[in-house]
Short mmCIF file of C-alpha atoms in Angstrom, two decimals:
data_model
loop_
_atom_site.label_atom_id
_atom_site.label_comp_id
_atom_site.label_asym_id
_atom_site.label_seq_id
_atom_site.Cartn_x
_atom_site.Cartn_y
_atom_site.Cartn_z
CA UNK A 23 24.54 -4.60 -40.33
CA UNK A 24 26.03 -3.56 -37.15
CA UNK A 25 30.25 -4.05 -36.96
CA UNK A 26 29.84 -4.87 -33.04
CA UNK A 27 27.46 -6.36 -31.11
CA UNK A 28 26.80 -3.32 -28.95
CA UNK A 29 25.96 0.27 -30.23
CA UNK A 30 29.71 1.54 -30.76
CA UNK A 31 31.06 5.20 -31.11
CA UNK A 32 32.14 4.88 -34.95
CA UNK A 33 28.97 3.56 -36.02
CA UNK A 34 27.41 6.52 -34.24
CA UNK A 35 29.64 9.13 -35.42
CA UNK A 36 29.07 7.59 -38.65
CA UNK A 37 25.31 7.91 -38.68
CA UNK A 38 25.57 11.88 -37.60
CA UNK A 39 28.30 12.96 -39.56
CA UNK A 40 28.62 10.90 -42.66
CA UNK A 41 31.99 10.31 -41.79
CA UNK A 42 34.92 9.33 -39.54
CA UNK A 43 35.32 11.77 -36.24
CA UNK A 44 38.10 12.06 -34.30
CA UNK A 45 38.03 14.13 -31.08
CA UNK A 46 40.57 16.42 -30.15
CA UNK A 47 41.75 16.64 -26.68
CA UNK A 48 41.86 20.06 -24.83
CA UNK A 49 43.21 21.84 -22.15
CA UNK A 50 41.66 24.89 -21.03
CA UNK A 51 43.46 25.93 -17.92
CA UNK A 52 40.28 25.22 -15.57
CA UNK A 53 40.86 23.76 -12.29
CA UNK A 54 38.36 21.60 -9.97
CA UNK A 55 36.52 22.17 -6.68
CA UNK A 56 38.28 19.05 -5.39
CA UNK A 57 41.89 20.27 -6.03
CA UNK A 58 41.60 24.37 -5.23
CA UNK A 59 40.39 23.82 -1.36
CA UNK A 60 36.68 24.21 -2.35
CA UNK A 61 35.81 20.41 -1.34
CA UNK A 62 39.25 19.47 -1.00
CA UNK A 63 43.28 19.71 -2.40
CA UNK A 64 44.03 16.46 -3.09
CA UNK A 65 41.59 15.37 -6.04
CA UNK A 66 40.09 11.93 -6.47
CA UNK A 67 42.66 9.48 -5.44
CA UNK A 68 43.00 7.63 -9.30
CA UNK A 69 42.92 11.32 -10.53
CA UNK A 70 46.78 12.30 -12.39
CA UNK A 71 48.13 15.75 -12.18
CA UNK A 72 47.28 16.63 -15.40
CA UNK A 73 43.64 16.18 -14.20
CA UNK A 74 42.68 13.60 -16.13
CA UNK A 75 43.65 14.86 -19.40
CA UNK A 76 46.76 13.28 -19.78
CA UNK A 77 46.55 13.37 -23.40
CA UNK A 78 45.04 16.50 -23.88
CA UNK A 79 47.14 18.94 -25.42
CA UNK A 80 49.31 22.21 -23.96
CA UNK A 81 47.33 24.83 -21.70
CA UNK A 82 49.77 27.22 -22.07
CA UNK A 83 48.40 27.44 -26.11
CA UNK A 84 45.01 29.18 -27.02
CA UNK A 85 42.45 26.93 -27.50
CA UNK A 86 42.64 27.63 -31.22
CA UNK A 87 46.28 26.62 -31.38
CA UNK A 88 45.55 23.28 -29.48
CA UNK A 89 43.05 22.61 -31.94
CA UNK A 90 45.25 23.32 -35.13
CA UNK A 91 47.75 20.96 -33.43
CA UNK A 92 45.09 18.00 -32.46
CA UNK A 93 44.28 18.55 -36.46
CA UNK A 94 48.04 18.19 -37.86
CA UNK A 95 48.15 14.59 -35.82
CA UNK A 96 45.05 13.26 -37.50
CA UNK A 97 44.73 14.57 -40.86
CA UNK A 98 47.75 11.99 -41.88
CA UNK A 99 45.48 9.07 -40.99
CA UNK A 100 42.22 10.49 -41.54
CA UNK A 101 42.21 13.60 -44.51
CA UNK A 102 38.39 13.57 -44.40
CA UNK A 103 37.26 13.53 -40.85
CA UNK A 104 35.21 15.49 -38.86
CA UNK A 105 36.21 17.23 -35.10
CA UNK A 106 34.84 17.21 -31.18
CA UNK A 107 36.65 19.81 -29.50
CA UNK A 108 36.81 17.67 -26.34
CA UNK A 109 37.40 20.19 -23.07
CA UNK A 110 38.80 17.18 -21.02
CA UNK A 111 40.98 18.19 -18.41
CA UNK A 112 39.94 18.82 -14.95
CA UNK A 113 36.32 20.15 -14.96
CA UNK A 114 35.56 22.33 -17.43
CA UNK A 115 32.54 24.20 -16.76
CA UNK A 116 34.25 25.46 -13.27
CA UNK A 117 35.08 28.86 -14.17
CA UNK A 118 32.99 32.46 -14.64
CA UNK A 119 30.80 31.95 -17.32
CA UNK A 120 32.13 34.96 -19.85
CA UNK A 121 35.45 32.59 -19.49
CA UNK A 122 33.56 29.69 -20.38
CA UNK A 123 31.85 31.05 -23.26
CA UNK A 124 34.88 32.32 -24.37
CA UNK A 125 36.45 29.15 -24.62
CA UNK A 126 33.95 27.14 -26.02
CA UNK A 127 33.36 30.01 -28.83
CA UNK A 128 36.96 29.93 -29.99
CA UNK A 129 36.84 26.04 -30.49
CA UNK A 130 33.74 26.16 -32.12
CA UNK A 131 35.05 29.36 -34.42
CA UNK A 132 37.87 26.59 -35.75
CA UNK A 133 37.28 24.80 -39.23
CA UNK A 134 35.97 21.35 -39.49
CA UNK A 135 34.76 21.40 -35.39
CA UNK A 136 31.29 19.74 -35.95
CA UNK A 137 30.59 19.45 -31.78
CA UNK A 138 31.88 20.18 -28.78
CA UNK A 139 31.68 17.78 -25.70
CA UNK A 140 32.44 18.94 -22.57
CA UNK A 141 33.61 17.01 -19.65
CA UNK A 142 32.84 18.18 -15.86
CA UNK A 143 31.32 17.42 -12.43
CA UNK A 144 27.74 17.22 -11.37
CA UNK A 145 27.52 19.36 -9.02
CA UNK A 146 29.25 22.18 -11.25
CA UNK A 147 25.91 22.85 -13.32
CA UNK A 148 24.31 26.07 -11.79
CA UNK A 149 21.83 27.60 -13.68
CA UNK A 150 23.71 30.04 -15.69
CA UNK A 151 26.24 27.39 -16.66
CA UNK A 152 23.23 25.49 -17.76
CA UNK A 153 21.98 28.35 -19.77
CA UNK A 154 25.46 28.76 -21.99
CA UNK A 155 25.02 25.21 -22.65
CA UNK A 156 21.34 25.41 -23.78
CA UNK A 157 22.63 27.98 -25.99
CA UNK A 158 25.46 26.23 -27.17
CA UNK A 159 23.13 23.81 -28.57
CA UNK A 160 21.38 26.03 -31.10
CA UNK A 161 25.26 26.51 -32.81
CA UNK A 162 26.23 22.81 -32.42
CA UNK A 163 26.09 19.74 -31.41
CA UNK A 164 26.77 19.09 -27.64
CA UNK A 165 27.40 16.55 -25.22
CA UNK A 166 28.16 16.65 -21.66
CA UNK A 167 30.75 14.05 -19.82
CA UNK A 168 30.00 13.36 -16.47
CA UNK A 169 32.29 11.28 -13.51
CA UNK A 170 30.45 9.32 -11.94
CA UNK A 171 32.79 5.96 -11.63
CA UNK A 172 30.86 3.94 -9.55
CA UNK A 173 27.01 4.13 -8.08
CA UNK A 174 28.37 2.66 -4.62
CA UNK A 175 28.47 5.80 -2.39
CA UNK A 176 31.02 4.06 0.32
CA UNK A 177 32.90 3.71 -2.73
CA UNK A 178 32.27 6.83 -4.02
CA UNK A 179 33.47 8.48 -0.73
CA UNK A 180 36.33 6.35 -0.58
CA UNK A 181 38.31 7.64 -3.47
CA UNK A 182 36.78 10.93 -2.56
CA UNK A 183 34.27 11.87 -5.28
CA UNK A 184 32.92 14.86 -3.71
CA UNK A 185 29.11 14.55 -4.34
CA UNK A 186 26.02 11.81 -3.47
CA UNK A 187 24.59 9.97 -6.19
CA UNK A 188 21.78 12.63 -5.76
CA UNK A 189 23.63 15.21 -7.36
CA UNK A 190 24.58 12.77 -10.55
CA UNK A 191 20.58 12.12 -10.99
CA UNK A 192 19.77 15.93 -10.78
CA UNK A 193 22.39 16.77 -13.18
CA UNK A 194 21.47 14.81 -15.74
CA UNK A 195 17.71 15.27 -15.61
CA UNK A 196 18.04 18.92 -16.08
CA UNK A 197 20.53 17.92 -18.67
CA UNK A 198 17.93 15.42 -20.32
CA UNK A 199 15.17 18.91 -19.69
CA UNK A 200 17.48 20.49 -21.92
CA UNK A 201 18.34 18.20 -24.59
CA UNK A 202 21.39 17.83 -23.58
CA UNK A 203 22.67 14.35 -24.05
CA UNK A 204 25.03 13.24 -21.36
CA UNK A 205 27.79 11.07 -21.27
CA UNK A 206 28.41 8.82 -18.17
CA UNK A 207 31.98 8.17 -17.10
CA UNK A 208 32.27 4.99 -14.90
CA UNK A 209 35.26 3.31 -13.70
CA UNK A 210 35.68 -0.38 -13.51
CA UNK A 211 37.73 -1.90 -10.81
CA UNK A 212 38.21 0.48 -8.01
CA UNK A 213 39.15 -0.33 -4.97
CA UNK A 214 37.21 -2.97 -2.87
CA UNK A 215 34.59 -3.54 -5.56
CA UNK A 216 32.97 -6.71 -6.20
CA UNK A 217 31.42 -7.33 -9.64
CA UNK A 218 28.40 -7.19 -8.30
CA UNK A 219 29.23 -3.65 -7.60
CA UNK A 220 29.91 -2.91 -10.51
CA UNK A 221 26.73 -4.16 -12.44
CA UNK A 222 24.94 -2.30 -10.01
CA UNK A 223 26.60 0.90 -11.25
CA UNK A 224 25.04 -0.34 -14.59
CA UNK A 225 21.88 -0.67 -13.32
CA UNK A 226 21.68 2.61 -11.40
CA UNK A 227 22.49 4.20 -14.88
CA UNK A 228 20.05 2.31 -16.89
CA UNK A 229 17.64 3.94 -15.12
CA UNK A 230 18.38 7.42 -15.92
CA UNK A 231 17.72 9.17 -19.34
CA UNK A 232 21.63 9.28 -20.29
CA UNK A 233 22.78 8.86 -24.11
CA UNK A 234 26.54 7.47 -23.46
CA UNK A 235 28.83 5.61 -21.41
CA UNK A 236 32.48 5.01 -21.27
CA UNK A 237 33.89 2.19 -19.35
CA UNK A 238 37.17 2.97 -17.76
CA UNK A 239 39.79 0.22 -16.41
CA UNK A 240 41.02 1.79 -13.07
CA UNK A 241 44.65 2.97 -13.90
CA UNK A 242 46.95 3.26 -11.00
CA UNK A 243 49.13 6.37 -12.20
CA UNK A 244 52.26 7.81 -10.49
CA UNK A 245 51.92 10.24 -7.60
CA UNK A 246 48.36 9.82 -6.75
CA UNK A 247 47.04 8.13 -3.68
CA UNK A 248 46.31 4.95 -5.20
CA UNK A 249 49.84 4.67 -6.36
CA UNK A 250 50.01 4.55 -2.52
CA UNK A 251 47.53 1.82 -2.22
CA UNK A 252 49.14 -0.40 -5.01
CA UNK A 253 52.81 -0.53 -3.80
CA UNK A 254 51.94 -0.82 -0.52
CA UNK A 255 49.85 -3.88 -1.24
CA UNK A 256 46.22 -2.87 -0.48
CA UNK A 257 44.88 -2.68 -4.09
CA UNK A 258 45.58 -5.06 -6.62
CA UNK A 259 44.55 -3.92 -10.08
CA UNK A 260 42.20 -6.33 -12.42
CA UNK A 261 43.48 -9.14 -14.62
CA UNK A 262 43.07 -9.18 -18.27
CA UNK A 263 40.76 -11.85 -17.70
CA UNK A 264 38.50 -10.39 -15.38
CA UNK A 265 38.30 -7.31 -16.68
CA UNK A 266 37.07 -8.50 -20.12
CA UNK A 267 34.66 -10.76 -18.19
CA UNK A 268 33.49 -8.20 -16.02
CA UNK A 269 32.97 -5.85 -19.38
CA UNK A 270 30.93 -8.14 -20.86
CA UNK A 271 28.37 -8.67 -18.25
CA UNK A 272 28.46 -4.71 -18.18
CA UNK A 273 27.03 -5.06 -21.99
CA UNK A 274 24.64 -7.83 -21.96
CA UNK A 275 23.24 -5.56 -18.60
CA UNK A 276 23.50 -2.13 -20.39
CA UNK A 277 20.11 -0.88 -22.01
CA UNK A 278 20.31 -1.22 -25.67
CA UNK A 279 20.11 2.17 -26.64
CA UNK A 280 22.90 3.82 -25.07
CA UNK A 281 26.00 4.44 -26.88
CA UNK A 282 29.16 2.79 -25.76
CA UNK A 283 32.25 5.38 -26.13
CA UNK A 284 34.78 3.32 -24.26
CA UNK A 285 35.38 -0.07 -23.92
CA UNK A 286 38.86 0.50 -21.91
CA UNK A 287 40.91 3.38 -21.91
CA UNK A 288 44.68 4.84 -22.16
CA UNK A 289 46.93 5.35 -19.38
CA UNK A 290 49.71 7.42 -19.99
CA UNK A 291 52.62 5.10 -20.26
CA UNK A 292 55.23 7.34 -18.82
CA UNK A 293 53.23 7.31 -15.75
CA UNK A 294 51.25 4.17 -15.28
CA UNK A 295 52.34 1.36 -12.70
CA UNK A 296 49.77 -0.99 -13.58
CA UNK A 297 48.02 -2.88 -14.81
CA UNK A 298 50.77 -3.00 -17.58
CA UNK A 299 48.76 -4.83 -19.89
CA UNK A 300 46.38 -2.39 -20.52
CA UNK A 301 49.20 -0.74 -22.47
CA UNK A 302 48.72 -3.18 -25.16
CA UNK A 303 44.97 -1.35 -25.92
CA UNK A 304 44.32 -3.12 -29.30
CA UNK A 305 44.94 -6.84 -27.73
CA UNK A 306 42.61 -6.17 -24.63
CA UNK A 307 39.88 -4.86 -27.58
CA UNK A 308 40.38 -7.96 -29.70
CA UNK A 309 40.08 -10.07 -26.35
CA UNK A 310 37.29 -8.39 -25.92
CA UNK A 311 35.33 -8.96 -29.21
CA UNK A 312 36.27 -12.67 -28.90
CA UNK A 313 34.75 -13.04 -25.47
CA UNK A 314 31.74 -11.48 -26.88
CA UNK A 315 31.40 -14.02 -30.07
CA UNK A 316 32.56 -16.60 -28.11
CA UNK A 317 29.53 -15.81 -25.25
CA UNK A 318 27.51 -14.62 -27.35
CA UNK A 319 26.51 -11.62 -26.16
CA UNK A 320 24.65 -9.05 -27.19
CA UNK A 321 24.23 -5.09 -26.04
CA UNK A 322 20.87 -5.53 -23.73
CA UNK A 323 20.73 -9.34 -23.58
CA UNK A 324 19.71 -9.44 -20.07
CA UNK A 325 18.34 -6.14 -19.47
CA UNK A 326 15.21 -5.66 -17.41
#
């Protein structure tokens, strides 16, 4: 019997791997078109300057050392588990592809890596990048992370996402082509979005063939433009309250096969201005869960 009401990470890890998984967070020096003058210097306007791999560990260390380190944190609490070698900051399939493979070969060369998932932009998926990942798929298992935050392009162009919604559906159908299964990255509570606004972002991706999603609350971190926005009053951040609301209409509208790999996330606390409560991750979860049993709702309930 399913733990949650909607088709959770664990139980999926479980299922492949026989066992618990824990990803491990890298850095591997890449940079992104929207930061190195290609579409623009300043990033997305949420996006830190660790590009958004806050946690992720030191760049400056070979990706086998990062690895060996992400290891010695987990192994206390978890002696058995299994790895993802998660290339999470800034976009990691922008860079010549003998770099790429390079990378991606010394994390999978590591002991006890079982995947790799890879997190990037849409419109950074040429063909021979798309190659190396077909053939990273015949070594291990492989998933692909893509930002798309919201499906509202004013939105979209607002906080300066850098493609059209076009470019999200090509990507992931010649990701789907491939076998590839692709994780969607959306962002709940950005500026001037409605709920409605949001469901619709669920609705755009229930059409396309993607395997994941991860449902972000919009952190307003230090030194980024919508630190701007927040202290100068024109963007207040989601309530507890709604946000849990607003999550759980996102799961009774989500089709009931895709796996859910977020819920909320982490801001990093020496950096985050608000919403403060989010700090508290386990309370919003349990919050969460209650507001589901107390609903009653179920991953897919009102689908169509």
């Amino acid at each position: 019997m399913a733990q949650y009401p909607y088709r959770s990470l664990n139980e999926y890890y479980r299922n492949l791997f026989g066992k618990k998984t824990a990803k491990i967070s890298l850095d591997g020096g890449f940079t992104c078109p929207n930061r190195d003058g290609t579409l623009s210097t300043g990033g997305c306007i949420f996006c830190s300057e660790g590009g958004s791999g806050d946690f992720a560990e030191d760049s400056t260390l070979s990706i086998s050392l990062q690895i060996e380190k992400g290891k010695a944190q987990t192994q206390k609490k978890w002696p058995d588990a299994c790895y993802i070698a998660y290339f999470q900051a800034f976009t990691n399939t922008y860079a010549p592809i003998d770099v790429l493979r390079a990378k991606y070969e010394e994390a999978l060369a590591q002991p006890g890596i079982s995947g790799i998932s890879i997190a990037t932009r849409p419109d950074c998926l040429d063909d021979d990048v798309l190659a190396l990942l077909k053939e990273l798929t015949s070594k291990t298992k492989l998933w692909i992370e893509l930002g798309l935050q919201t499906a509202n392009e004013d939105c979209a162009r607002f906080i300066r996402r850098g493609y059209t919604n076009d470019v999200f559906v090509e990507a992931v159908k010649r990701l789907h082509q491939l076998h590839i299964p692709v994780i969607a990255h959306v962002i709940l509570g950005l500026p001037g979005e409605t709920s409605e606004d949001m469901l619709s972002t669920i609705y755009f991706l229930n059409h396309l063939p993607i395997h994941g999603i991860k449902l972000q609350l919009m952190h307003v971190l230090a030194n980024t433009d919508m630190a701007v926005l927040y202290e100068t009053g024109a963007y207040t951040p989601l309530k507890k309250d709604a946000y849990v609301e607003i999550v759980g209409k996102c799961i009774a509208h989500l089709r009931p096969d895709i796996i859910i790999y977020r819920l909320t996330g982490d801001g990093d606390k020496s950096i985050l201005l608000a919403p403060l409560w989010s700090l508290h991750k386990r309370d919003v979860l349990n919050r969460l869960h209650q507001f589901l049993k107390e609903k009653q709702i179920h991953q897919g309930d009102t689908y169509n």
